[in-house]
Amino acid sequence: MYAKCGKLGCARRVFDKMPETNIVSWSAMISGYEQGGECLMALELFAQLPFVPTDYVFASAISACADVGLVMCGRQLHGQSLKFGRDAFSHVSNSLISMYLKCGCHDDALSVYSGASECNLVTYNALIKGFAENQKPVIALDLFKHMCQLGLVPDQFSFMGVLCACSNADFMVLGVSLHCQAIKLSFEAASSVGNVIVMMYSDFKMIEEAVKAFYSVIQKDIISWNSVISACSHCEDHIRGLQIFTEMVRERSFCPDNYTFASVLAACAVVALIRHGKEVHGHLVRTTPCPDIKVVNALVNMYAKCGCINEASIIFNSVNNRNLVTWNTMIAGLANHGYGEKAHSLFEAMNDSGVKPDAFTFMGVLIACNHAGLVKEGQDYFNSMENSFGITPELEHFSCFIDLLGRAGKFNDAEYYMSKSPFGQDPVILGSLLSASLVHRNVEFGLRTATKLLNLWPRTTSPYVLLSKCFALCGLWDSVAAVRKMMKNNGLKKEPGHSLIEVNGVVERFTMGEYVHSRSEEVGDMLELLREAFTEVAEQFNAYL
């Protein structure tokens, strides 16, 4: 009784004070520990068992091994179950299958399945669920098909596993068909099945179907709400995710948990909705006095991405248990908003605290150095990545660093690093250097870079245009004419610049040098009104003077 009510301490005291114990009392205590999450205590008690273990004891002990990932201990229990002839019981073989699949031992799980004298619905459910979670959808679907051929009727757990296996675009048609089958059997209204359907449609990027599946669930749980909010984020429908969160709060049926808050704060960060973000923060303060570090990181990220660096810094400074993500988020926030010196100082503070930086950390400090023009510091950071921390720079790091050198006019250094890197011929990097040569009027370097870029992108106009501008700034008009002639001979023409503006929900496009527009007459009338208004204001101002 105590164990089933979660009072494991009371259950153990009663167990220890029993004048005489038998296999039933030991089995109850071991099972209680396993079901209560105290798996190591369950295994420790199993090791002290003075009786020959029954099939139920073996099943509990094997499940405990599965929960904590102790596959070697599970193998030993498997051997003992064979020794005592307990492996023939279906609940023991089912526990073994679940244990091996949870530990990633697929072949062992199939071996137990092949050697089992009896395979029931629970056996197939464990196999289907295990292979689906281990990213083996084909095996899971074959097992489901074989189960149905044997005449076993799928239950809710069967559909949970097989729908999970279909969470891949390759199985979209099958997933939709299974959803229809679940509706016929009235399983889609159960939260256990409905939640999986929501996530399946999320993986298909079918947000409308995911939301419909969510509202089909009669008894929603916190996982239902989290699943649909997560689906909205995954499908980039962040506004709808925030609306559903608001609905959840108004219904007051469930209090948002750490996962909920992390999801909605991430959505606020993506669409930069600071007002909604502050409302979510306020609700978090009222309902969750000690939020998880993931939620705190999401808060810092939300404020930083919305440009509220002071608020992000206040939250960051209030955190005692900072992890690498906390530091990275704050450094990136400072870097992206032009606080290069502060990001540089924060990186040094992170090093002093003993937290080891990763590739994301260096991306943040390199951006900070780029925005602040900290060339020496940026060079030191880039060199230390591999030399001091064993982190191989990726394209993003290299591109940011070379852009920093180009902006500073360090073209020789840029060429040196490019000659040593596998990314030295990347078109984007060459393009940024060509732009830098234009700023610094370095015609010689610009010509070399443009030649490399044209070899990679012979049919693009940007190298010609930038090189032409570089020649023009230096007064080399013959060279400008030569470049334009080359463009003409190659059949290339610069795309005219254009502007986009949204008016009453309609996006209008205005192209330079183009006088034909669907509403050109209205635009002309409005410009004339503006001209007259400005003229009148100018006359009044001149009269006042």
Coordinates of C-alpha atoms in Angstrom, one line a residue:
M1 CA 0.0 0.0 0.0
Y2 CA 2.7 2.5 1.0
A3 CA 4.8 1.7 -2.1
K4 CA 1.8 2.2 -4.4
C5 CA 1.0 5.5 -2.8
G6 CA 4.6 6.7 -3.3
K7 CA 5.6 6.5 0.3
L8 CA 8.7 4.4 -0.2
G9 CA 10.3 5.4 3.1
C10 CA 7.3 4.2 5.0
A11 CA 7.1 1.0 3.0
R12 CA 10.8 0.3 3.7
R13 CA 10.4 0.9 7.4
V14 CA 7.5 -1.6 7.5
F15 CA 9.5 -4.0 5.4
D16 CA 12.5 -3.8 7.7
K17 CA 10.4 -4.3 10.9
M18 CA 8.7 -7.4 9.6
P19 CA 9.5 -10.3 11.9
E20 CA 9.5 -12.7 8.9
T21 CA 9.7 -11.9 5.2
N22 CA 8.9 -14.1 2.2
I23 CA 9.3 -13.8 -1.6
V24 CA 6.0 -11.8 -1.8
S25 CA 7.2 -9.0 0.6
W26 CA 10.6 -8.8 -1.2
S27 CA 8.8 -8.7 -4.6
A28 CA 6.5 -5.9 -3.4
M29 CA 9.4 -3.8 -2.1
I30 CA 11.6 -4.3 -5.2
S31 CA 8.6 -3.5 -7.5
G32 CA 7.8 -0.5 -5.3
Y33 CA 11.3 0.9 -5.7
E34 CA 11.3 0.3 -9.4
Q35 CA 7.9 1.9 -10.0
G36 CA 8.8 4.8 -7.7
G37 CA 11.9 5.7 -9.7
E38 CA 14.4 4.4 -7.1
C39 CA 15.9 1.9 -9.5
L40 CA 19.3 1.6 -7.9
M41 CA 17.6 0.8 -4.6
A42 CA 15.5 -1.8 -6.3
L43 CA 18.7 -3.5 -7.7
E44 CA 20.5 -3.2 -4.4
L45 CA 17.6 -5.0 -2.7
F46 CA 17.5 -7.6 -5.5
A47 CA 21.2 -8.4 -4.8
Q48 CA 20.3 -9.1 -1.1
L49 CA 17.3 -11.4 -2.1
P50 CA 17.5 -14.6 0.0
F51 CA 15.0 -16.5 -2.1
V52 CA 15.0 -17.8 -5.7
P53 CA 13.6 -14.8 -7.8
T54 CA 10.2 -15.2 -9.2
D55 CA 9.2 -14.1 -12.7
Y56 CA 7.7 -10.9 -11.3
V57 CA 10.9 -10.1 -9.3
F58 CA 13.0 -10.6 -12.5
A59 CA 10.6 -8.4 -14.5
S60 CA 10.9 -5.5 -11.9
A61 CA 14.7 -5.8 -11.6
I62 CA 15.1 -5.9 -15.4
S63 CA 12.9 -2.8 -15.8
A64 CA 15.0 -1.1 -13.2
C65 CA 18.1 -1.7 -15.3
A66 CA 16.3 -0.3 -18.4
D67 CA 15.3 2.9 -16.5
V68 CA 18.9 3.7 -15.6
G69 CA 20.6 2.2 -18.7
L70 CA 22.6 -0.5 -16.9
V71 CA 22.8 -2.9 -19.9
M72 CA 25.5 -5.1 -18.4
C73 CA 23.5 -5.6 -15.2
G74 CA 20.5 -6.4 -17.4
R75 CA 22.5 -9.0 -19.3
Q76 CA 23.4 -10.6 -16.0
L77 CA 19.7 -10.7 -15.0
H78 CA 18.9 -12.2 -18.4
G79 CA 21.4 -14.9 -17.8
Q80 CA 19.9 -15.6 -14.3
S81 CA 16.4 -15.7 -15.7
L82 CA 17.6 -18.4 -18.2
K83 CA 19.3 -20.3 -15.4
F84 CA 16.1 -20.4 -13.3
G85 CA 13.8 -20.9 -16.3
R86 CA 12.0 -17.6 -15.8
D87 CA 12.6 -16.3 -19.3
A88 CA 9.6 -18.3 -20.6
F89 CA 7.2 -16.0 -18.9
S90 CA 5.9 -13.3 -21.2
H91 CA 6.3 -10.4 -18.7
V92 CA 10.0 -11.3 -18.3
S93 CA 10.7 -11.5 -22.0
N94 CA 8.7 -8.2 -22.5
S95 CA 10.9 -6.6 -19.8
L96 CA 14.0 -7.9 -21.5
I97 CA 12.9 -6.6 -24.9
S98 CA 12.2 -3.1 -23.4
M99 CA 15.5 -3.1 -21.6
Y100 CA 17.6 -4.0 -24.6
L101 CA 15.7 -1.5 -26.8
K102 CA 16.1 1.3 -24.3
C103 CA 19.8 0.6 -24.1
G104 CA 20.1 0.6 -27.9
C105 CA 20.8 -3.2 -28.2
H106 CA 18.5 -3.9 -31.2
D107 CA 19.8 -7.3 -32.1
D108 CA 19.5 -8.6 -28.5
A109 CA 15.9 -7.4 -28.4
L110 CA 15.1 -9.2 -31.7
S111 CA 16.9 -12.3 -30.3
V112 CA 14.6 -12.4 -27.2
Y113 CA 11.6 -11.9 -29.5
S114 CA 12.6 -14.7 -31.8
G115 CA 13.2 -17.1 -28.9
A116 CA 10.1 -16.2 -26.9
S117 CA 7.6 -19.1 -26.6
E118 CA 4.7 -16.7 -26.4
C119 CA 4.4 -13.2 -27.9
N120 CA 1.3 -11.2 -26.9
L121 CA 0.1 -7.7 -27.6
V122 CA 2.4 -6.3 -24.9
T123 CA 5.4 -7.9 -26.6
Y124 CA 4.6 -6.3 -29.9
N125 CA 3.8 -2.9 -28.3
A126 CA 7.2 -2.9 -26.6
L127 CA 9.0 -3.9 -29.8
I128 CA 7.1 -1.3 -31.9
K129 CA 7.7 1.5 -29.4
G130 CA 11.3 0.6 -28.9
F131 CA 12.2 0.5 -32.6
A132 CA 10.3 3.7 -33.3
E133 CA 12.1 5.6 -30.6
N134 CA 15.4 4.2 -31.8
Q135 CA 14.9 5.6 -35.3
K136 CA 14.2 2.2 -36.9
P137 CA 10.8 3.0 -38.4
V138 CA 10.8 0.2 -41.1
I139 CA 11.3 -2.5 -38.4
A140 CA 8.6 -1.0 -36.2
L141 CA 6.1 -0.9 -39.1
D142 CA 6.9 -4.5 -40.2
L143 CA 6.3 -5.6 -36.6
F144 CA 2.9 -3.8 -36.5
K145 CA 1.9 -5.4 -39.8
H146 CA 3.0 -8.9 -38.6
M147 CA 1.1 -8.3 -35.3
C148 CA -2.1 -7.5 -37.2
Q149 CA -1.6 -10.5 -39.5
L150 CA -1.5 -12.7 -36.4
G151 CA -5.0 -11.5 -35.5
L152 CA -3.9 -9.3 -32.5
V153 CA -6.1 -6.2 -32.3
P154 CA -4.0 -3.0 -31.8
D155 CA -4.7 -0.9 -28.7
Q156 CA -3.8 2.6 -27.8
F157 CA -0.2 1.7 -27.0
S158 CA 0.1 0.0 -30.4
F159 CA -1.0 3.2 -32.1
M160 CA 1.3 5.3 -30.0
G161 CA 4.3 3.3 -31.2
V162 CA 3.4 3.0 -34.9
L163 CA 2.4 6.6 -35.2
C164 CA 5.7 7.6 -33.7
A165 CA 7.4 5.4 -36.3
C166 CA 5.6 7.4 -39.0
S167 CA 7.0 10.7 -37.9
N168 CA 9.0 11.0 -41.1
A169 CA 8.1 12.6 -44.4
D170 CA 8.8 9.2 -46.1
F171 CA 5.8 7.7 -44.2
M172 CA 3.4 10.6 -44.5
V173 CA 0.7 8.7 -46.5
L174 CA 0.9 5.7 -44.1
G175 CA 0.8 8.1 -41.1
V176 CA -2.4 9.8 -42.3
S177 CA -4.0 6.3 -43.0
L178 CA -3.1 5.2 -39.5
H179 CA -4.6 8.4 -38.1
C180 CA -7.8 7.6 -39.9
Q181 CA -7.7 4.1 -38.4
A182 CA -7.2 5.6 -34.9
I183 CA -10.3 7.8 -35.5
K184 CA -12.4 4.8 -36.4
L185 CA -11.3 3.1 -33.2
S186 CA -11.9 6.3 -31.2
F187 CA -8.3 6.3 -30.0
E188 CA -7.5 9.9 -31.3
A189 CA -9.5 11.4 -28.4
A190 CA -7.2 9.8 -25.9
S191 CA -4.3 12.1 -24.9
S192 CA -1.7 9.4 -25.2
V193 CA -2.5 8.8 -28.9
G194 CA -3.6 12.4 -29.7
N195 CA -0.3 13.8 -28.5
V196 CA 1.7 11.5 -30.8
I197 CA -0.6 12.5 -33.7
V198 CA 0.1 16.1 -33.0
M199 CA 3.9 15.6 -33.1
M200 CA 3.6 13.4 -36.2
Y201 CA 1.9 16.2 -38.2
S202 CA 4.4 18.6 -36.7
D203 CA 7.2 16.5 -38.3
F204 CA 5.2 16.6 -41.6
K205 CA 5.1 20.5 -41.3
M206 CA 1.2 20.2 -41.4
I207 CA 0.3 22.6 -38.7
E208 CA -3.4 22.8 -39.5
E209 CA -3.8 19.0 -39.1
A210 CA -1.7 19.1 -35.9
V211 CA -3.9 21.8 -34.3
K212 CA -7.1 19.9 -35.4
A213 CA -5.6 16.7 -33.8
F214 CA -4.9 18.7 -30.6
Y215 CA -8.5 20.0 -30.3
S216 CA -9.8 16.4 -30.9
V217 CA -8.2 15.3 -27.6
I218 CA -11.0 15.3 -25.0
Q219 CA -8.9 14.9 -21.8
K220 CA -5.9 17.1 -22.6
D221 CA -2.9 16.9 -20.3
I222 CA 0.2 19.1 -20.0
I223 CA 1.9 17.1 -22.7
S224 CA -0.9 17.9 -25.1
W225 CA -0.5 21.6 -24.7
N226 CA 3.3 21.4 -24.9
S227 CA 3.1 19.2 -28.0
V228 CA 0.9 21.7 -30.0
I229 CA 2.9 24.7 -28.8
S230 CA 6.1 22.9 -29.9
A231 CA 4.5 22.0 -33.2
C232 CA 3.6 25.6 -33.9
S233 CA 7.3 26.6 -33.2
H234 CA 8.5 23.7 -35.4
C235 CA 6.3 24.9 -38.3
E236 CA 7.3 28.5 -37.7
D237 CA 3.7 29.5 -36.8
H238 CA 4.9 31.3 -33.6
I239 CA 1.9 33.6 -33.3
R240 CA -0.5 30.7 -33.2
G241 CA 1.7 29.0 -30.6
L242 CA 1.4 32.1 -28.4
Q243 CA -2.3 32.2 -28.9
I244 CA -2.7 28.6 -27.7
F245 CA -0.5 29.4 -24.7
T246 CA -2.8 32.3 -23.8
E247 CA -5.8 29.9 -24.2
M248 CA -4.1 27.4 -21.9
V249 CA -3.5 30.1 -19.2
R250 CA -7.1 31.3 -19.4
E251 CA -8.6 27.8 -19.1
R252 CA -6.5 27.3 -15.9
S253 CA -6.8 23.6 -16.4
F254 CA -3.0 23.1 -16.3
C255 CA -0.2 25.2 -15.0
P256 CA 2.5 25.7 -17.6
D257 CA 5.7 23.8 -16.8
N258 CA 9.3 24.5 -17.6
Y259 CA 9.0 23.0 -21.1
T260 CA 6.0 25.2 -21.8
F261 CA 7.7 28.4 -20.7
A262 CA 10.9 27.6 -22.7
S263 CA 8.9 27.0 -25.8
V264 CA 6.8 30.2 -25.7
L265 CA 9.8 32.4 -24.7
A266 CA 11.6 31.0 -27.7
A267 CA 8.6 31.9 -29.9
C268 CA 8.6 35.4 -28.5
A269 CA 12.3 35.7 -29.3
V270 CA 11.9 34.6 -32.9
V271 CA 9.2 37.1 -33.7
A272 CA 10.6 39.8 -31.3
L273 CA 7.4 40.3 -29.5
I274 CA 8.7 41.9 -26.3
R275 CA 5.3 42.8 -24.9
H276 CA 4.2 39.1 -25.1
G277 CA 7.6 38.1 -23.8
K278 CA 7.2 40.3 -20.7
E279 CA 3.7 38.9 -20.1
V280 CA 5.1 35.3 -20.2
H281 CA 7.9 36.4 -17.9
G282 CA 5.4 37.9 -15.4
H283 CA 3.3 34.6 -15.5
L284 CA 6.5 32.7 -14.9
V285 CA 7.4 34.8 -11.8
R286 CA 3.9 34.3 -10.4
T287 CA 3.7 30.5 -10.9
T288 CA 7.3 29.2 -10.9
P289 CA 9.5 30.6 -8.2
C290 CA 12.5 28.4 -9.1
P291 CA 12.5 27.9 -12.9
D292 CA 14.7 25.4 -14.7
I293 CA 18.0 26.7 -16.1
K294 CA 16.6 26.1 -19.6
V295 CA 13.8 28.5 -18.9
V296 CA 16.3 31.1 -17.6
N297 CA 18.3 30.7 -20.7
A298 CA 15.2 31.2 -22.8
L299 CA 14.4 34.4 -20.9
V300 CA 17.9 35.8 -21.5
N301 CA 17.6 34.9 -25.2
M302 CA 14.2 36.5 -25.5
Y303 CA 15.2 39.8 -24.0
A304 CA 18.5 39.8 -25.9
K305 CA 16.9 39.1 -29.3
C306 CA 14.2 41.8 -28.6
G307 CA 17.0 44.3 -28.0
C308 CA 16.5 44.6 -24.3
I309 CA 20.1 44.1 -23.3
N310 CA 19.7 45.6 -19.8
E311 CA 16.9 43.2 -18.9
A312 CA 18.9 40.3 -20.3
S313 CA 21.9 41.3 -18.3
I314 CA 19.9 41.6 -15.1
I315 CA 18.5 38.0 -15.5
F316 CA 22.0 36.7 -16.4
N317 CA 23.6 38.3 -13.4
S318 CA 20.9 36.9 -11.1
V319 CA 21.7 33.3 -12.1
N320 CA 24.1 31.3 -9.9
N321 CA 24.0 28.0 -11.8
R322 CA 25.0 29.3 -15.2
N323 CA 25.8 26.6 -17.8
L324 CA 27.5 27.0 -21.2
V325 CA 24.2 27.9 -22.9
T326 CA 23.7 30.8 -20.5
W327 CA 27.1 32.3 -21.2
N328 CA 26.7 31.7 -25.0
T329 CA 23.3 33.4 -25.1
M330 CA 24.5 36.5 -23.2
I331 CA 27.7 36.8 -25.3
A332 CA 25.7 36.4 -28.5
G333 CA 23.2 39.0 -27.4
L334 CA 25.8 41.6 -26.5
A335 CA 27.7 40.8 -29.8
N336 CA 24.6 41.2 -32.0
H337 CA 23.7 44.5 -30.5
G338 CA 27.1 46.1 -30.9
Y339 CA 28.5 45.7 -27.3
G340 CA 31.7 44.2 -28.5
E341 CA 33.8 45.2 -25.5
K342 CA 31.3 43.8 -23.0
A343 CA 31.1 40.6 -25.0
H344 CA 34.9 40.4 -24.9
S345 CA 34.9 40.9 -21.1
L346 CA 32.1 38.4 -20.6
F347 CA 34.1 35.8 -22.5
E348 CA 37.1 36.3 -20.2
A349 CA 34.8 36.1 -17.2
M350 CA 33.5 32.8 -18.5
N351 CA 37.0 31.4 -18.9
D352 CA 37.8 32.5 -15.4
S353 CA 34.7 30.7 -14.1
G354 CA 36.0 27.4 -15.5
V355 CA 33.4 27.0 -18.2
K356 CA 35.0 25.7 -21.4
P357 CA 33.9 27.5 -24.6
D358 CA 32.5 25.7 -27.6
A359 CA 32.0 26.6 -31.3
F360 CA 29.0 28.8 -30.5
T361 CA 30.9 30.7 -27.9
F362 CA 33.6 31.6 -30.5
M363 CA 31.0 32.5 -33.0
G364 CA 29.6 35.1 -30.5
V365 CA 33.0 36.7 -29.7
L366 CA 34.0 36.8 -33.3
I367 CA 30.8 38.6 -34.2
A368 CA 31.5 41.0 -31.3
C369 CA 35.0 41.7 -32.5
N370 CA 33.7 42.2 -36.0
H371 CA 31.1 44.8 -35.0
A372 CA 33.5 46.6 -32.6
G373 CA 36.5 46.5 -35.0
L374 CA 38.6 44.6 -32.4
V375 CA 41.0 43.1 -35.0
K376 CA 43.8 41.9 -32.6
E377 CA 41.3 40.4 -30.2
G378 CA 39.4 38.7 -33.0
Q379 CA 42.7 37.3 -34.4
D380 CA 43.7 36.0 -31.0
Y381 CA 40.3 34.3 -30.5
F382 CA 40.4 32.7 -34.0
N383 CA 43.9 31.4 -33.4
S384 CA 43.1 30.1 -30.0
M385 CA 40.1 28.0 -31.2
E386 CA 42.2 25.2 -32.5
N387 CA 45.5 25.9 -30.6
S388 CA 44.1 26.2 -27.1
F389 CA 40.7 24.6 -27.2
G390 CA 40.9 22.0 -29.9
I391 CA 37.9 23.4 -31.8
T392 CA 38.2 23.3 -35.6
P393 CA 36.8 26.6 -37.1
E394 CA 33.8 26.1 -39.3
L395 CA 32.8 28.1 -42.3
E396 CA 30.8 30.6 -40.2
H397 CA 33.8 31.3 -38.0
F398 CA 36.1 31.7 -40.9
S399 CA 33.7 33.9 -42.8
C400 CA 33.2 36.2 -39.8
F401 CA 37.0 36.4 -39.2
I402 CA 37.9 37.2 -42.8
D403 CA 35.2 39.8 -42.9
L404 CA 36.8 41.4 -39.8
L405 CA 40.2 41.5 -41.5
G406 CA 38.7 42.9 -44.7
R407 CA 36.8 45.7 -42.9
A408 CA 40.1 46.7 -41.2
G409 CA 41.9 46.7 -44.6
K410 CA 44.2 43.8 -43.5
F411 CA 44.1 42.2 -47.0
N412 CA 47.5 40.5 -46.7
D413 CA 46.4 38.8 -43.5
A414 CA 43.2 37.8 -45.1
E415 CA 45.0 36.2 -48.0
Y416 CA 47.3 34.3 -45.7
Y417 CA 44.5 32.8 -43.7
M418 CA 42.5 32.0 -46.8
S419 CA 45.5 30.1 -48.3
K420 CA 45.6 27.9 -45.1
S421 CA 41.9 27.2 -45.0
P422 CA 39.6 24.8 -46.9
F423 CA 37.1 27.6 -47.0
G424 CA 39.4 30.0 -48.8
Q425 CA 37.5 29.8 -52.1
D426 CA 34.0 30.2 -50.6
P427 CA 32.1 32.7 -52.8
V428 CA 30.4 34.5 -49.9
I429 CA 33.8 35.1 -48.2
L430 CA 35.3 36.3 -51.5
G431 CA 32.3 38.6 -52.0
S432 CA 32.8 40.2 -48.6
L433 CA 36.5 40.8 -49.4
L434 CA 35.6 42.3 -52.7
S435 CA 33.2 44.7 -50.9
A436 CA 36.0 45.6 -48.4
S437 CA 38.5 46.3 -51.3
L438 CA 35.9 48.7 -52.6
V439 CA 35.7 50.5 -49.2
H440 CA 39.5 50.8 -49.0
R441 CA 39.9 51.5 -52.7
N442 CA 42.4 48.6 -53.1
V443 CA 42.1 48.0 -56.8
E444 CA 44.9 45.4 -57.1
F445 CA 43.4 43.2 -54.4
G446 CA 39.9 43.8 -55.7
L447 CA 40.9 42.7 -59.2
R448 CA 42.4 39.4 -57.8
T449 CA 39.4 38.7 -55.7
A450 CA 37.0 39.5 -58.5
T451 CA 38.8 37.1 -60.8
K452 CA 38.6 34.3 -58.3
L453 CA 34.9 35.0 -57.7
L454 CA 34.1 35.1 -61.5
N455 CA 35.8 31.7 -61.8
L456 CA 33.4 30.3 -59.2
W457 CA 30.3 32.4 -60.3
P458 CA 30.7 33.2 -63.9
R459 CA 27.1 34.1 -64.4
T460 CA 26.6 36.5 -61.5
T461 CA 26.7 40.3 -61.8
S462 CA 27.9 41.3 -58.3
P463 CA 31.7 40.9 -59.0
Y464 CA 31.4 43.0 -62.1
V465 CA 29.4 45.7 -60.3
L466 CA 31.7 45.9 -57.3
L467 CA 34.8 45.9 -59.4
S468 CA 33.4 48.6 -61.6
K469 CA 32.6 50.7 -58.5
C470 CA 36.1 50.2 -57.2
F471 CA 37.6 51.4 -60.5
A472 CA 35.2 54.4 -60.6
L473 CA 36.2 55.5 -57.1
C474 CA 39.8 55.5 -58.1
G475 CA 39.0 57.4 -61.3
L476 CA 40.0 54.5 -63.6
W477 CA 37.2 55.2 -66.2
D478 CA 38.8 53.1 -68.9
S479 CA 38.7 50.1 -66.6
V480 CA 35.1 50.9 -65.7
A481 CA 34.2 50.8 -69.4
A482 CA 36.1 47.6 -69.9
V483 CA 34.2 45.9 -67.1
R484 CA 30.8 47.0 -68.4
K485 CA 31.8 45.8 -71.9
M486 CA 32.7 42.4 -70.5
M487 CA 29.3 42.2 -68.8
K488 CA 27.6 43.1 -72.0
N489 CA 29.6 40.5 -74.0
N490 CA 28.7 37.8 -71.5
G491 CA 25.0 38.7 -71.7
L492 CA 24.8 39.9 -68.1
K493 CA 22.7 42.8 -66.8
K494 CA 22.6 44.2 -63.3
E495 CA 19.2 43.6 -61.7
P496 CA 17.7 47.0 -60.9
G497 CA 17.3 47.9 -57.3
H498 CA 13.8 47.8 -55.8
S499 CA 11.9 48.5 -52.6
L500 CA 9.1 46.6 -50.9
I501 CA 6.4 48.2 -48.7
E502 CA 3.4 46.7 -47.1
V503 CA 0.2 48.7 -47.2
N504 CA -3.1 47.4 -45.8
G505 CA -1.8 43.9 -45.9
V506 CA -0.6 44.1 -49.5
V507 CA 3.1 44.1 -50.4
E508 CA 3.8 46.7 -53.1
R509 CA 7.1 46.6 -55.2
F510 CA 8.8 49.7 -56.7
T511 CA 11.7 49.2 -59.1
M512 CA 14.3 51.8 -59.9
G513 CA 13.7 53.3 -63.4
E514 CA 10.4 51.6 -63.8
Y515 CA 7.4 53.9 -64.3
V516 CA 4.8 51.2 -64.9
H517 CA 2.9 50.2 -61.8
S518 CA -0.5 48.8 -61.1
R519 CA -1.3 51.9 -59.0
S520 CA 1.0 54.4 -60.7
E521 CA -1.8 57.0 -61.0
E522 CA -2.6 56.9 -57.3
V523 CA 1.1 57.1 -56.5
G524 CA 1.6 60.1 -58.7
D525 CA -1.4 61.9 -57.2
M526 CA -0.1 61.3 -53.7
L527 CA 3.4 62.5 -54.6
E528 CA 1.9 65.7 -56.0
L529 CA -0.1 66.2 -52.8
L530 CA 3.1 65.7 -50.8
R531 CA 5.0 68.1 -53.1
E532 CA 2.4 70.8 -52.6
A533 CA 2.3 70.3 -48.8
F534 CA 6.1 70.6 -48.6
T535 CA 6.1 73.7 -50.8
E536 CA 3.5 75.3 -48.5
V537 CA 5.5 74.5 -45.4
A538 CA 8.7 75.9 -47.0
E539 CA 6.9 79.1 -47.9
Q540 CA 5.5 79.6 -44.4
F541 CA 9.0 78.9 -43.0
N542 CA 10.6 81.4 -45.3
A543 CA 8.0 84.0 -44.5
Y544 CA 8.6 83.5 -40.8
L545 CA 12.3 84.1 -41.3

